[in-house]
PDB file of C-alpha atoms in Angstrom:
ATOM      1  CA  MET W   1     -52.149  64.956  44.347  1.00 94.00           C
ATOM      2  CA  ARG W   2     -51.658  62.523  46.895  1.00 97.00           C
ATOM      3  CA  TYR W   3     -51.698  58.901  45.843  1.00 98.00           C
ATOM      4  CA  LEU W   4     -51.850  55.409  47.823  1.00 98.00           C
ATOM      5  CA  VAL W   5     -49.454  53.085  45.722  1.00 98.00           C
ATOM      6  CA  TYR W   6     -49.784  49.296  46.928  1.00 98.00           C
ATOM      7  CA  LEU W   7     -46.802  47.446  46.176  1.00 98.00           C
ATOM      8  CA  ASN W   8     -45.988  43.771  46.366  1.00 98.00           C
ATOM      9  CA  ILE W   9     -42.542  42.329  47.003  1.00 98.00           C
ATOM     10  CA  ALA W  10     -42.388  38.812  46.322  1.00 98.00           C
ATOM     11  CA  TYR W  11     -40.182  35.907  45.312  1.00 98.00           C
ATOM     12  CA  LYS W  12     -39.980  35.909  41.642  1.00 97.00           C
ATOM     13  CA  ARG W  13     -42.301  32.975  39.781  1.00 93.00           C
ATOM     14  CA  GLY W  14     -39.087  30.645  39.327  1.00 94.00           C
ATOM     15  CA  ILE W  15     -38.049  30.602  42.903  1.00 97.00           C
ATOM     16  CA  ARG W  16     -39.779  28.752  45.736  1.00 97.00           C
ATOM     17  CA  ASP W  17     -42.079  30.493  48.262  1.00 98.00           C
ATOM     18  CA  PRO W  18     -42.270  28.165  51.248  1.00 97.00           C
ATOM     19  CA  GLU W  19     -44.728  30.488  53.190  1.00 97.00           C
ATOM     20  CA  GLY W  20     -47.163  30.534  49.810  1.00 98.00           C
ATOM     21  CA  GLU W  21     -46.684  26.520  49.749  1.00 98.00           C
ATOM     22  CA  ALA W  22     -47.491  26.236  53.354  1.00 98.00           C
ATOM     23  CA  ILE W  23     -50.719  28.251  53.263  1.00 98.00           C
ATOM     24  CA  GLN W  24     -51.526  26.218  50.164  1.00 97.00           C
ATOM     25  CA  ARG W  25     -51.003  22.856  51.639  1.00 97.00           C
ATOM     26  CA  GLU W  26     -53.189  24.418  54.799  1.00 97.00           C
ATOM     27  CA  ILE W  27     -56.067  25.374  52.546  1.00 96.00           C
ATOM     28  CA  PHE W  28     -56.123  22.073  50.757  1.00 96.00           C
ATOM     29  CA  GLU W  29     -55.959  19.923  53.970  1.00 96.00           C
ATOM     30  CA  ARG W  30     -58.393  21.619  55.851  1.00 95.00           C
ATOM     31  CA  ARG W  31     -60.836  22.974  53.126  1.00 93.00           C
ATOM     32  CA  GLY W  32     -60.263  20.409  50.107  1.00 93.00           C
ATOM     33  CA  VAL W  33     -59.438  23.335  48.010  1.00 93.00           C
ATOM     34  CA  SER W  34     -56.651  23.575  45.259  1.00 94.00           C
ATOM     35  CA  ALA W  35     -55.591  27.120  45.565  1.00 95.00           C
ATOM     36  CA  GLU W  36     -52.381  28.170  44.630  1.00 97.00           C
ATOM     37  CA  VAL W  37     -50.673  30.932  46.958  1.00 98.00           C
ATOM     38  CA  ARG W  38     -48.150  33.072  46.464  1.00 98.00           C
ATOM     39  CA  ALA W  39     -46.886  35.215  49.505  1.00 98.00           C
ATOM     40  CA  GLY W  40     -45.267  38.628  49.622  1.00 98.00           C
ATOM     41  CA  LYS W  41     -44.985  41.894  51.455  1.00 98.00           C
ATOM     42  CA  CYS W  42     -47.553  44.421  50.681  1.00 98.00           C
ATOM     43  CA  LEU W  43     -46.482  47.976  51.152  1.00 98.00           C
ATOM     44  CA  ILE W  44     -48.954  51.122  50.897  1.00 98.00           C
ATOM     45  CA  VAL W  45     -46.773  53.930  50.023  1.00 98.00           C
ATOM     46  CA  ALA W  46     -48.478  57.399  50.203  1.00 98.00           C
ATOM     47  CA  VAL W  47     -46.878  59.692  47.754  1.00 97.00           C
ATOM     48  CA  GLU W  48     -47.239  63.037  45.997  1.00 96.00           C
ATOM     49  CA  ALA W  49     -47.245  62.888  42.106  1.00 97.00           C
ATOM     50  CA  ALA W  50     -49.173  64.592  39.238  1.00 98.00           C
ATOM     51  CA  THR W  51     -50.701  61.130  37.902  1.00 98.00           C
ATOM     52  CA  PRO W  52     -51.392  57.547  38.971  1.00 98.00           C
ATOM     53  CA  GLU W  53     -48.529  56.333  36.757  1.00 98.00           C
ATOM     54  CA  GLU W  54     -45.910  58.822  38.125  1.00 98.00           C
ATOM     55  CA  ALA W  55     -46.972  57.896  41.799  1.00 98.00           C
ATOM     56  CA  GLY W  56     -46.572  54.431  41.008  1.00 98.00           C
ATOM     57  CA  GLU W  57     -43.182  54.942  39.249  1.00 98.00           C
ATOM     58  CA  ARG W  58     -41.766  56.986  42.420  1.00 97.00           C
ATOM     59  CA  ALA W  59     -43.075  54.340  44.683  1.00 98.00           C
ATOM     60  CA  LEU W  60     -41.161  51.553  42.840  1.00 98.00           C
ATOM     61  CA  LYS W  61     -38.171  53.771  42.598  1.00 97.00           C
ATOM     62  CA  LEU W  62     -38.103  54.277  46.413  1.00 97.00           C
ATOM     63  CA  ALA W  63     -38.519  50.534  47.003  1.00 97.00           C
ATOM     64  CA  TRP W  64     -35.370  49.787  44.886  1.00 97.00           C
ATOM     65  CA  ASP W  65     -33.583  52.624  46.088  1.00 96.00           C
ATOM     66  CA  LEU W  66     -33.947  51.451  49.779  1.00 96.00           C
ATOM     67  CA  ARG W  67     -33.386  47.971  48.455  1.00 96.00           C
ATOM     68  CA  LEU W  68     -36.278  46.786  50.103  1.00 97.00           C
ATOM     69  CA  GLY W  69     -36.265  43.929  47.443  1.00 97.00           C
ATOM     70  CA  ASN W  70     -33.458  41.871  46.183  1.00 97.00           C
ATOM     71  CA  PRO W  71     -33.285  42.046  42.337  1.00 96.00           C
ATOM     72  CA  ASN W  72     -31.678  38.369  42.278  1.00 96.00           C
ATOM     73  CA  VAL W  73     -34.747  37.002  43.756  1.00 97.00           C
ATOM     74  CA  HIS W  74     -37.563  39.334  44.275  1.00 98.00           C
ATOM     75  CA  VAL W  75     -39.978  41.191  41.952  1.00 98.00           C
ATOM     76  CA  VAL W  76     -41.544  44.505  43.036  1.00 98.00           C
ATOM     77  CA  GLU W  77     -44.977  45.404  41.354  1.00 98.00           C
ATOM     78  CA  VAL W  78     -47.324  48.137  41.552  1.00 98.00           C
ATOM     79  CA  VAL W  79     -50.570  46.082  42.524  1.00 98.00           C
ATOM     80  CA  LYS W  80     -52.992  49.309  42.728  1.00 98.00           C
ATOM     81  CA  VAL W  81     -52.798  53.042  42.685  1.00 98.00           C
ATOM     82  CA  GLU W  82     -55.737  54.992  44.354  1.00 97.00           C
ATOM     83  CA  HIS W  83     -56.377  58.553  45.403  1.00 95.00           C
ATOM     84  CA  ALA W  84     -55.546  59.249  48.876  1.00 89.00           C
TER      85      ALA W  84
ATOM     86  CA  MET X   1     -63.282  30.984  35.721  1.00 94.00           C
ATOM     87  CA  ARG X   2     -59.909  31.349  37.370  1.00 97.00           C
ATOM     88  CA  TYR X   3     -58.964  34.340  39.143  1.00 98.00           C
ATOM     89  CA  LEU X   4     -56.055  35.686  41.024  1.00 98.00           C
ATOM     90  CA  VAL X   5     -57.015  37.678  44.232  1.00 98.00           C
ATOM     91  CA  TYR X   6     -54.511  40.056  45.615  1.00 98.00           C
ATOM     92  CA  LEU X   7     -55.079  40.234  49.513  1.00 98.00           C
ATOM     93  CA  ASN X   8     -53.597  42.652  52.010  1.00 98.00           C
ATOM     94  CA  ILE X   9     -53.272  41.549  55.880  1.00 98.00           C
ATOM     95  CA  ALA X  10     -51.997  44.357  57.648  1.00 98.00           C
ATOM     96  CA  TYR X  11     -52.338  46.172  61.028  1.00 98.00           C
ATOM     97  CA  LYS X  12     -55.719  48.192  61.404  1.00 97.00           C
ATOM     98  CA  ARG X  13     -55.142  51.774  60.986  1.00 93.00           C
ATOM     99  CA  GLY X  14     -55.375  52.700  64.887  1.00 94.00           C
ATOM    100  CA  ILE X  15     -52.777  50.197  65.627  1.00 97.00           C
ATOM    101  CA  ARG X  16     -49.037  50.829  65.396  1.00 97.00           C
ATOM    102  CA  ASP X  17     -46.984  49.358  62.325  1.00 98.00           C
ATOM    103  CA  PRO X  18     -43.253  49.284  63.527  1.00 97.00           C
ATOM    104  CA  GLU X  19     -42.618  47.869  60.070  1.00 97.00           C
ATOM    105  CA  GLY X  20     -44.172  50.553  58.027  1.00 98.00           C
ATOM    106  CA  GLU X  21     -42.627  53.288  60.391  1.00 98.00           C
ATOM    107  CA  ALA X  22     -39.198  51.971  60.013  1.00 98.00           C
ATOM    108  CA  ILE X  23     -39.420  52.194  56.015  1.00 98.00           C
ATOM    109  CA  GLN X  24     -41.055  55.785  56.363  1.00 97.00           C
ATOM    110  CA  ARG X  25     -38.165  56.877  58.610  1.00 97.00           C
ATOM    111  CA  GLU X  26     -35.486  55.398  56.219  1.00 97.00           C
ATOM    112  CA  ILE X  27     -37.299  57.102  53.169  1.00 96.00           C
ATOM    113  CA  PHE X  28     -37.029  60.380  55.018  1.00 96.00           C
ATOM    114  CA  GLU X  29     -33.649  60.102  56.072  1.00 96.00           C
ATOM    115  CA  ARG X  30     -32.142  58.831  52.793  1.00 95.00           C
ATOM    116  CA  ARG X  31     -34.222  60.721  50.312  1.00 93.00           C
ATOM    117  CA  GLY X  32     -35.824  63.804  52.455  1.00 93.00           C
ATOM    118  CA  VAL X  33     -39.108  62.530  51.072  1.00 93.00           C
ATOM    119  CA  SER X  34     -42.263  62.454  53.628  1.00 94.00           C
ATOM    120  CA  ALA X  35     -44.202  59.157  52.346  1.00 95.00           C
ATOM    121  CA  GLU X  36     -46.325  57.579  54.812  1.00 96.00           C
ATOM    122  CA  VAL X  37     -45.953  53.680  54.583  1.00 98.00           C
ATOM    123  CA  ARG X  38     -48.090  50.737  55.850  1.00 98.00           C
ATOM    124  CA  ALA X  39     -46.558  47.262  56.041  1.00 98.00           C
ATOM    125  CA  GLY X  40     -48.423  44.228  55.427  1.00 98.00           C
ATOM    126  CA  LYS X  41     -48.490  40.566  53.894  1.00 98.00           C
ATOM    127  CA  CYS X  42     -49.662  40.220  50.344  1.00 98.00           C
ATOM    128  CA  LEU X  43     -51.160  37.068  49.462  1.00 98.00           C
ATOM    129  CA  ILE X  44     -51.955  35.910  45.853  1.00 98.00           C
ATOM    130  CA  VAL X  45     -54.754  33.354  45.769  1.00 98.00           C
ATOM    131  CA  ALA X  46     -55.654  31.597  42.546  1.00 98.00           C
ATOM    132  CA  VAL X  47     -59.438  30.453  43.035  1.00 97.00           C
ATOM    133  CA  GLU X  48     -62.330  29.204  40.931  1.00 96.00           C
ATOM    134  CA  ALA X  49     -65.253  31.278  40.719  1.00 97.00           C
ATOM    135  CA  ALA X  50     -68.219  32.721  38.488  1.00 98.00           C
ATOM    136  CA  THR X  51     -67.376  36.492  38.946  1.00 98.00           C
ATOM    137  CA  PRO X  52     -64.454  38.587  40.223  1.00 98.00           C
ATOM    138  CA  GLU X  53     -66.546  39.552  43.323  1.00 98.00           C
ATOM    139  CA  GLU X  54     -67.225  35.779  44.206  1.00 98.00           C
ATOM    140  CA  ALA X  55     -63.578  35.196  43.830  1.00 98.00           C
ATOM    141  CA  GLY X  56     -62.627  38.214  46.218  1.00 98.00           C
ATOM    142  CA  GLU X  57     -65.228  36.789  48.705  1.00 98.00           C
ATOM    143  CA  ARG X  58     -63.864  33.223  48.447  1.00 97.00           C
ATOM    144  CA  ALA X  59     -60.238  34.370  49.110  1.00 98.00           C
ATOM    145  CA  LEU X  60     -61.254  36.487  51.880  1.00 98.00           C
ATOM    146  CA  LYS X  61     -63.323  33.674  53.531  1.00 97.00           C
ATOM    147  CA  LEU X  62     -60.309  31.316  53.172  1.00 97.00           C
ATOM    148  CA  ALA X  63     -58.117  33.674  54.777  1.00 97.00           C
ATOM    149  CA  TRP X  64     -60.226  34.346  57.668  1.00 97.00           C
ATOM    150  CA  ASP X  65     -61.070  30.547  57.982  1.00 96.00           C
ATOM    151  CA  LEU X  66     -57.356  29.945  58.274  1.00 96.00           C
ATOM    152  CA  ARG X  67     -56.922  32.591  60.520  1.00 96.00           C
ATOM    153  CA  LEU X  68     -54.344  34.239  58.730  1.00 97.00           C
ATOM    154  CA  GLY X  69     -55.117  37.535  60.162  1.00 97.00           C
ATOM    155  CA  ASN X  70     -56.039  38.148  63.571  1.00 97.00           C
ATOM    156  CA  PRO X  71     -59.474  39.760  63.736  1.00 96.00           C
ATOM    157  CA  ASN X  72     -58.448  41.903  66.946  1.00 96.00           C
ATOM    158  CA  VAL X  73     -55.486  43.564  65.067  1.00 97.00           C
ATOM    159  CA  HIS X  74     -55.384  42.960  61.467  1.00 98.00           C
ATOM    160  CA  VAL X  75     -57.713  44.157  58.713  1.00 98.00           C
ATOM    161  CA  VAL X  76     -57.699  41.505  55.295  1.00 98.00           C
ATOM    162  CA  GLU X  77     -58.685  43.512  52.072  1.00 98.00           C
ATOM    163  CA  VAL X  78     -59.176  42.475  48.569  1.00 98.00           C
ATOM    164  CA  VAL X  79     -56.588  44.783  46.965  1.00 98.00           C
ATOM    165  CA  LYS X  80     -57.185  43.644  43.116  1.00 98.00           C
ATOM    166  CA  VAL X  81     -58.651  40.676  41.510  1.00 98.00           C
ATOM    167  CA  GLU X  82     -57.754  39.492  37.870  1.00 97.00           C
ATOM    168  CA  HIS X  83     -58.235  37.015  35.338  1.00 95.00           C
ATOM    169  CA  ALA X  84     -55.636  34.165  35.751  1.00 89.00           C
TER     170      ALA X  84
END
């Protein structure tokens, strides 16, 4: 089966995220809305796997193997897996 | 209720995505795996709303209002909504 895995590569919670902070400030100044924002990279990876769980693990492994995130500062998480 | 809305801001399907292509090539050269990749920006926006659907719409509207995506080349999509 072919699955689309949505990965989010973002700064860990404890680490400052200047891009997210800038968007958050902009939302507040322009719309008066307090909305916490975290910014990251979204990768949609199409992989072959038997189950959605396996697809998620496979995409995660590819991301770490290629060092698309830095384990010291980033978290890589599966946001969603869907049928391709 | 407070919801976390995961938005993906990415190039439309018909538009070239050099970053995704580079990652895809890298996966193929280093792992021998054919995995289509599309790269985008992931924003996690925490908003107040009555329902998950309303939260998604609210976050989408904020993203377009602030012109975080360019309607000519980008798609902004709600990937997931979860309880904060």
